[in-house]
mmCIF file of C-alpha atoms in Angstrom:
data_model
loop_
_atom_site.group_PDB
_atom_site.id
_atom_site.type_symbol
_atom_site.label_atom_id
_atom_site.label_comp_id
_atom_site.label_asym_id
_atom_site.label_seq_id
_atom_site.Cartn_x
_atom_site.Cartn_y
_atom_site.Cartn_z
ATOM 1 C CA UNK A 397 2.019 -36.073 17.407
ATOM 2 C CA UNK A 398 0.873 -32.479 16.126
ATOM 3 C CA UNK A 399 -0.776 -31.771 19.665
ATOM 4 C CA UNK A 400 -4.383 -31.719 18.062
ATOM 5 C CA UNK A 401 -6.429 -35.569 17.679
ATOM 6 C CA UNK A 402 -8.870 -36.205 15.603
ATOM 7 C CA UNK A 403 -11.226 -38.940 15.435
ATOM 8 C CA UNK A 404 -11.804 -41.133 13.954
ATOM 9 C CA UNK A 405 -9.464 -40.953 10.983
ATOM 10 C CA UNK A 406 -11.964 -42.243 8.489
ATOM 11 C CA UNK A 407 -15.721 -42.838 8.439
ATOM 12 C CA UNK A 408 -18.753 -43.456 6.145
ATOM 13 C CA UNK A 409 -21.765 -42.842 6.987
ATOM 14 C CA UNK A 410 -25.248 -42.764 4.692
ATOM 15 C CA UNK A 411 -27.365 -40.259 4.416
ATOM 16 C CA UNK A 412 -29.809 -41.030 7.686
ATOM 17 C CA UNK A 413 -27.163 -42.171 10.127
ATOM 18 C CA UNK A 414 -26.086 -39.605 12.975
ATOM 19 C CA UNK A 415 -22.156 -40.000 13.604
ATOM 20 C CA UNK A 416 -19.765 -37.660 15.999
ATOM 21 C CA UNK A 417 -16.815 -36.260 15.019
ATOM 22 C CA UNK A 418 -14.139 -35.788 18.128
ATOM 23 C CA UNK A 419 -11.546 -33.333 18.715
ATOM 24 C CA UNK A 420 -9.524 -32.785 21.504
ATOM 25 C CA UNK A 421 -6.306 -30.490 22.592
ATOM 26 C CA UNK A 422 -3.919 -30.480 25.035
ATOM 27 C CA UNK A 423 -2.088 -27.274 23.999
ATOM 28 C CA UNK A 424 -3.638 -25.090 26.429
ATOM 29 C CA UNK A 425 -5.156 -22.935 23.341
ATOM 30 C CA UNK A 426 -8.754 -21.569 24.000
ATOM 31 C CA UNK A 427 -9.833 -21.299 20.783
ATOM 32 C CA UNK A 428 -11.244 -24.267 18.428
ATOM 33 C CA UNK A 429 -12.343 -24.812 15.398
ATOM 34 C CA UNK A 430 -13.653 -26.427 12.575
ATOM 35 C CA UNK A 431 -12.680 -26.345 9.115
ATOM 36 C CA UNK A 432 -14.050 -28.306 5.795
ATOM 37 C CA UNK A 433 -11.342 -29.313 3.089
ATOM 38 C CA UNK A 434 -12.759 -30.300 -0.202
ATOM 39 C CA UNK A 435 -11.229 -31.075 -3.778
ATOM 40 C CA UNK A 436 -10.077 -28.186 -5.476
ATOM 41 C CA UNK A 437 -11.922 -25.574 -3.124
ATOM 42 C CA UNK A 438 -10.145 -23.431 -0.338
ATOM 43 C CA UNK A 439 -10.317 -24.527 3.244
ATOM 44 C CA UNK A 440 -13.532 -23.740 4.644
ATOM 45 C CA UNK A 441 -14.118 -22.133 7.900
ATOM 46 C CA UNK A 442 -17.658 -23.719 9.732
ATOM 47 C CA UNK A 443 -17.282 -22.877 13.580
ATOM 48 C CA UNK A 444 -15.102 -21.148 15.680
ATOM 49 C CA UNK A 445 -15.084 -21.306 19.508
ATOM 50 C CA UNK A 446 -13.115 -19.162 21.773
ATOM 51 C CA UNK A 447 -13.456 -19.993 25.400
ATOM 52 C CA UNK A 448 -15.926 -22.359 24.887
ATOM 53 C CA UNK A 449 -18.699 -20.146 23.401
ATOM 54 C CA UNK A 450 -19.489 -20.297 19.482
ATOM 55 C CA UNK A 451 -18.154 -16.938 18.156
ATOM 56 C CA UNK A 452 -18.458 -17.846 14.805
ATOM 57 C CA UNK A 453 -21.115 -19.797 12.319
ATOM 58 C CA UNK A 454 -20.444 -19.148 8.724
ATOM 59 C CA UNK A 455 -23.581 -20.170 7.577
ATOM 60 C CA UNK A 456 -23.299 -23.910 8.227
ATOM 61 C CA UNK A 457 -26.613 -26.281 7.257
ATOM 62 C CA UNK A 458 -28.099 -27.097 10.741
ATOM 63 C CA UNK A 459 -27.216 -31.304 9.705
ATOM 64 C CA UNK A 460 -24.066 -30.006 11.280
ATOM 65 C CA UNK A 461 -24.117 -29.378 14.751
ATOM 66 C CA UNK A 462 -21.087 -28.893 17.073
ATOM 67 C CA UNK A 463 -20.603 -28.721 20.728
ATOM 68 C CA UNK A 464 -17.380 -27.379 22.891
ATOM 69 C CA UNK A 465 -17.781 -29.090 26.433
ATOM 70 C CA UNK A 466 -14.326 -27.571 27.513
ATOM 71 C CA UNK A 467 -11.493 -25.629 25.992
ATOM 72 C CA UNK A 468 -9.842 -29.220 25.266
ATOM 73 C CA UNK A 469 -12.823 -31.298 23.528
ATOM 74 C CA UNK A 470 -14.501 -29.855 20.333
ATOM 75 C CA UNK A 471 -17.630 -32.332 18.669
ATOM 76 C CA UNK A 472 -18.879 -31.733 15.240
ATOM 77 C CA UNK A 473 -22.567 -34.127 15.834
ATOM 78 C CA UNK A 474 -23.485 -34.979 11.927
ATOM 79 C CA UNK A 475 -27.079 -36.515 10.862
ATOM 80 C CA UNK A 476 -28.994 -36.641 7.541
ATOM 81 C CA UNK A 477 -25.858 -35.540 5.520
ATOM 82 C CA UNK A 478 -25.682 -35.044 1.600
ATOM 83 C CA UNK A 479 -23.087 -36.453 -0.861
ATOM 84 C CA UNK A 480 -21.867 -33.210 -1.062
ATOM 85 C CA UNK A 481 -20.719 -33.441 2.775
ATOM 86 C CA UNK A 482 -18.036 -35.689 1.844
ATOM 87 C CA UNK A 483 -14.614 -34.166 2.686
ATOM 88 C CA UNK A 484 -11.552 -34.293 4.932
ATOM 89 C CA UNK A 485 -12.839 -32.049 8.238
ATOM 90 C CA UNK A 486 -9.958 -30.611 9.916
ATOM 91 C CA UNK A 487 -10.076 -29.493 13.412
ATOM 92 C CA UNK A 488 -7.554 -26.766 14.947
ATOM 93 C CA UNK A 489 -6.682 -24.760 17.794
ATOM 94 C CA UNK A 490 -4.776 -21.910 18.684
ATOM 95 C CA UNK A 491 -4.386 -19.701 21.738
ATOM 96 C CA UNK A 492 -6.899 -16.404 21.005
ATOM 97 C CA UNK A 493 -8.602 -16.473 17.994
ATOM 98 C CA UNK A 494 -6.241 -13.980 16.167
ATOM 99 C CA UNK A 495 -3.254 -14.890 14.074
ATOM 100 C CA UNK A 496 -0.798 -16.155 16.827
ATOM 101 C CA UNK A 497 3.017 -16.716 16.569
ATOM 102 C CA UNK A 498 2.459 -20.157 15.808
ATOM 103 C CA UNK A 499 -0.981 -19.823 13.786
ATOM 104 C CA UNK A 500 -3.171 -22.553 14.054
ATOM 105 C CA UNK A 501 -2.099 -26.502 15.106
ATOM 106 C CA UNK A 502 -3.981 -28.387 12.923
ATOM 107 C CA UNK A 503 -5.378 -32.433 13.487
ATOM 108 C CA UNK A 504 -4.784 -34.861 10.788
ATOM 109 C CA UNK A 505 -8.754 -34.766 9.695
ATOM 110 C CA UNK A 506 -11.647 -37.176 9.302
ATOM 111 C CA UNK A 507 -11.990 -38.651 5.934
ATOM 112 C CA UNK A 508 -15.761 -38.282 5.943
ATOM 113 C CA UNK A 509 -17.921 -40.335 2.857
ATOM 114 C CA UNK A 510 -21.499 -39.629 2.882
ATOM 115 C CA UNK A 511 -23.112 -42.693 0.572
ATOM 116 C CA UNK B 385 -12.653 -8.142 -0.090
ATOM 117 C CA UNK B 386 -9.992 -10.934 1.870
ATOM 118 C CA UNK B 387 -9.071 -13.541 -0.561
ATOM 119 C CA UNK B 388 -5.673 -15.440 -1.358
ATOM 120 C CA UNK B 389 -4.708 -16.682 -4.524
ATOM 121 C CA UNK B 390 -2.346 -19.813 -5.399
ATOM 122 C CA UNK B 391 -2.565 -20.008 -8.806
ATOM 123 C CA UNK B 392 -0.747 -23.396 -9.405
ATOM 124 C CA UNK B 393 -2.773 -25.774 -8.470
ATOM 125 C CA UNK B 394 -0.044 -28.748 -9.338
ATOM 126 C CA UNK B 395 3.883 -28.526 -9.998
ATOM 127 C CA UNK B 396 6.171 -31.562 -10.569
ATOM 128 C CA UNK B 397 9.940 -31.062 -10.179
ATOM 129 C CA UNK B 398 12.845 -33.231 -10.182
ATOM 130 C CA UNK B 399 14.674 -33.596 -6.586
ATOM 131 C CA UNK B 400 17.229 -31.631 -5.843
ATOM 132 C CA UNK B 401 15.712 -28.235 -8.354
ATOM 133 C CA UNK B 402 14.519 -25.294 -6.716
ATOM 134 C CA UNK B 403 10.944 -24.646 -6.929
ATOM 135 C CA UNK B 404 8.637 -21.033 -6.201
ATOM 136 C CA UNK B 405 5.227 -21.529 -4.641
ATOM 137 C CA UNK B 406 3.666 -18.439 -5.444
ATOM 138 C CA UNK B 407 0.868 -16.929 -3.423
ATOM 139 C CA UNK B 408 -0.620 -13.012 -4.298
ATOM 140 C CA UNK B 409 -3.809 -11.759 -1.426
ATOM 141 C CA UNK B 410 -6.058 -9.184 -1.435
ATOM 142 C CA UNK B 411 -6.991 -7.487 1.802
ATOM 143 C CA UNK B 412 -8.585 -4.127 3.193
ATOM 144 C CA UNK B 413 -6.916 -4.725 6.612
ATOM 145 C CA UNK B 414 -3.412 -2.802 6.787
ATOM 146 C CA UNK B 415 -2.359 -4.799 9.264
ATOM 147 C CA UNK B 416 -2.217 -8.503 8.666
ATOM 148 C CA UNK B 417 -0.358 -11.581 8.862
ATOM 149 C CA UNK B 418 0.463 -13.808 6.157
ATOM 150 C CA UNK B 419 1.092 -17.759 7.139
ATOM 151 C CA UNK B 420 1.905 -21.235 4.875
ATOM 152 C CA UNK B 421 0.942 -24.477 5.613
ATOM 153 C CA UNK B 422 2.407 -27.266 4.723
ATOM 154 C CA UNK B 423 0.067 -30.501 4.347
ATOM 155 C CA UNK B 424 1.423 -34.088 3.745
ATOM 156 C CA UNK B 425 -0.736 -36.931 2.853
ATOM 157 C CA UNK B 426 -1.183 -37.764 6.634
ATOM 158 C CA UNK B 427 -3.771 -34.689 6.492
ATOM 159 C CA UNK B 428 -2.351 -32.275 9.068
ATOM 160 C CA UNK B 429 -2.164 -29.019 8.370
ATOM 161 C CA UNK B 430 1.866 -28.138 9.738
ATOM 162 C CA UNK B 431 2.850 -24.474 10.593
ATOM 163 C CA UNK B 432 5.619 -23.357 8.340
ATOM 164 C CA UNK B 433 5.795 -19.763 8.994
ATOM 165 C CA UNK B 434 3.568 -16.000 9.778
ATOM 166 C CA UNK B 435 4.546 -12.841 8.323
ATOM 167 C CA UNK B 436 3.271 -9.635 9.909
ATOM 168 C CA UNK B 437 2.231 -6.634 7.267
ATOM 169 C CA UNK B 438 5.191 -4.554 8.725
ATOM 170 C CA UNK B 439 8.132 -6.943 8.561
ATOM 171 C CA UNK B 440 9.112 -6.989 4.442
ATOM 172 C CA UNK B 441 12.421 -8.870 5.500
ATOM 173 C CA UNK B 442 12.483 -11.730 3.521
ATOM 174 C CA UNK B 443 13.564 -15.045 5.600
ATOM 175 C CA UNK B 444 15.766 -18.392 5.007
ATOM 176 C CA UNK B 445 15.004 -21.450 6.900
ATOM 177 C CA UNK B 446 17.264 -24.153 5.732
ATOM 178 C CA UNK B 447 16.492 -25.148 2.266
ATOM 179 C CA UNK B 448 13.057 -23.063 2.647
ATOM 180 C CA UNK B 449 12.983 -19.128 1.633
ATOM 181 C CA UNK B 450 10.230 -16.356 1.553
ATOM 182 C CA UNK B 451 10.228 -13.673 -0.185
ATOM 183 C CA UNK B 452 7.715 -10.894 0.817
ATOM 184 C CA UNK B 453 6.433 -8.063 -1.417
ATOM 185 C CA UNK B 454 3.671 -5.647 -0.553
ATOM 186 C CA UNK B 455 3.890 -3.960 -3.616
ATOM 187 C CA UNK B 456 2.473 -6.844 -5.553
ATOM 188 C CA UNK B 457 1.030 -8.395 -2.495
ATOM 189 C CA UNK B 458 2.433 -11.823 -2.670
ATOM 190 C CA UNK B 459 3.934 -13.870 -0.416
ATOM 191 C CA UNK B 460 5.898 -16.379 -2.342
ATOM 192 C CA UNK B 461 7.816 -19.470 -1.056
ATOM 193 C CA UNK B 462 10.939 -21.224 -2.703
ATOM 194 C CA UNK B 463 12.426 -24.693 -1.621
ATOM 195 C CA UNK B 464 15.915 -24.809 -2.789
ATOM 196 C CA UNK B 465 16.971 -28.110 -3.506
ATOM 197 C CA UNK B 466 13.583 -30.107 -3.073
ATOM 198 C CA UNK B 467 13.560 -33.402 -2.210
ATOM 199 C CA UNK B 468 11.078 -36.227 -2.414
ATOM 200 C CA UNK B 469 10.092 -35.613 1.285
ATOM 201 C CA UNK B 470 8.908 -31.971 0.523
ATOM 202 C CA UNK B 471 5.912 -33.902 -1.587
ATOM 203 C CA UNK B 472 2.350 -32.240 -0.249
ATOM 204 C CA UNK B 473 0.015 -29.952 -0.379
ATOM 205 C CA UNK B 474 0.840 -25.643 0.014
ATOM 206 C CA UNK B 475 -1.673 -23.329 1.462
ATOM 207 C CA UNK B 476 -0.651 -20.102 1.881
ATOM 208 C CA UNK B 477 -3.209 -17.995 4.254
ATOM 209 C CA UNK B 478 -4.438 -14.695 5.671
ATOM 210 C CA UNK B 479 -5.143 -13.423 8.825
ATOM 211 C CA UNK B 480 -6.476 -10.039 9.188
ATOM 212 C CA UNK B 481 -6.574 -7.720 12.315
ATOM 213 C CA UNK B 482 -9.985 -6.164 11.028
ATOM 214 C CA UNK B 483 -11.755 -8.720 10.118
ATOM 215 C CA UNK B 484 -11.863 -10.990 13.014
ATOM 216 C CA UNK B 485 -8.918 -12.683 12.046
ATOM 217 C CA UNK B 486 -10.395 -14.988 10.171
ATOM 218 C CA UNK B 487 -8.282 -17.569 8.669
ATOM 219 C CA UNK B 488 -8.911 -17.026 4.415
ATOM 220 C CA UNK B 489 -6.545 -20.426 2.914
ATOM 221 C CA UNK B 490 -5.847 -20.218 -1.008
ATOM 222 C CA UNK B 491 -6.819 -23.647 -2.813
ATOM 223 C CA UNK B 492 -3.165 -25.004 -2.406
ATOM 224 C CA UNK B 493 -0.722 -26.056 -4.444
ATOM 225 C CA UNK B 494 0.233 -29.689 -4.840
ATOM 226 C CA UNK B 495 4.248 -30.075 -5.271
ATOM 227 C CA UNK B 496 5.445 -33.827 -6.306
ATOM 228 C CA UNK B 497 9.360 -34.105 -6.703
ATOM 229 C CA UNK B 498 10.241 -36.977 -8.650
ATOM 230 C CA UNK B 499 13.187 -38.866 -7.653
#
């Protein structure tokens, strides 16, 4: 139990389906995140929320949309996705968005497939 | 520039030999924090431990050692007596004071020990 869930674990989608991706805390952090892993490329930073308002967008296509209700629940909302989407999504949180003690806690992913 | 470099991107050792993870950054900030990640084939991203800029101590945690040297900026970390359980993925990562402490991940390194 890392303290950070993810789900679901693993899901394909095609290219015109709309699908959710859930996160949710119970750390007490009050920042979130989300990160994209793929193959061979460094970890790639797409939102980051402190307090539940977006501080961050690195320049993340709009078929990515995400949503912080409350400092426990982070959504990444996907629709019309590419191929190229395909990758392990990591979510994480940590308490301020600065390099804490502990860093980040990390969730185990979503094994996303775009077909 | 902030970027982090792990230039082995796979290393296979036998258990119970030592292996170096090696990890060299780039930063502007002088004051930053320096973290690895360990990530198994569950996915999850798992906290190993965060240098600060200041501290050059090296540190030994059981079998796992850092070794800390501004003057060539790395950050490199050695298992000592690996064994088949320290299989995964290696990201050392940067967090800078200055720059919004963003999180900047190298590509990882991928360690098998063989039995």
């Amino acid at each position: 139990e890392t303290g950070v869930t993810q789900t679901p674990r693993h899901l394909v989608m095609g290219m015109t389906n709309k699908k959710s991706l859930k996160c949710e805390q119970h750390l007490g952090h009050n920042a979130m995140y989300w990160y994209k892993q793929s193959a061979k490329k460094p970890l790639e930073l797409m939102f980051v929320y402190s307090l539940e308002e977006r501080v961050e967008n690195n320049s993340v296509p709009s078929r990515f949309s995400p949503e912080c209700p409350n400092s426990s629940h982070l959504f990444l909302h996907l629709h019309t996705l590419q191929p190229e989407d395909s990758a392990l999504y990591l979510c994480a949180s940590s308490q301020g968005t600065g390099g804490s003690p502990q860093g980040y806690t990390f969730g185990s992913g979503t094994r996303l497939t775009v077909v | 520039a902030q970027k982090v470099t792990q230039a082995q991107t796979e290393i296979s050792v036998v258990e119970k030999e030592d292996v170096t993870l090696d990890c060299v950054y780039e930063t502007r900030d002088t004051t930053y924090y320096l973290f690895w990640y360990k990530q198994p084939p569950s996915g999850e991203l798992v906290f190993l431990i965060r240098r600060n800029s200041f501290d050059e101590q090296n540190e030994i945690s059981g079998r796992y050692s850092w070794n800390f040297q501004k003057s060539t900026s790395s950050f490199n970390f050695t298992i000592t007596a690996s064994q088949v359980v320290d299989s995964a993925v290696y990201f050392c990562a940067l967090s800078g004071v200055w720059t919004g402490n963003q999180f900047y991940f190298g590509t990882g390194t991928s360690l098998t020990v063989i039995p």
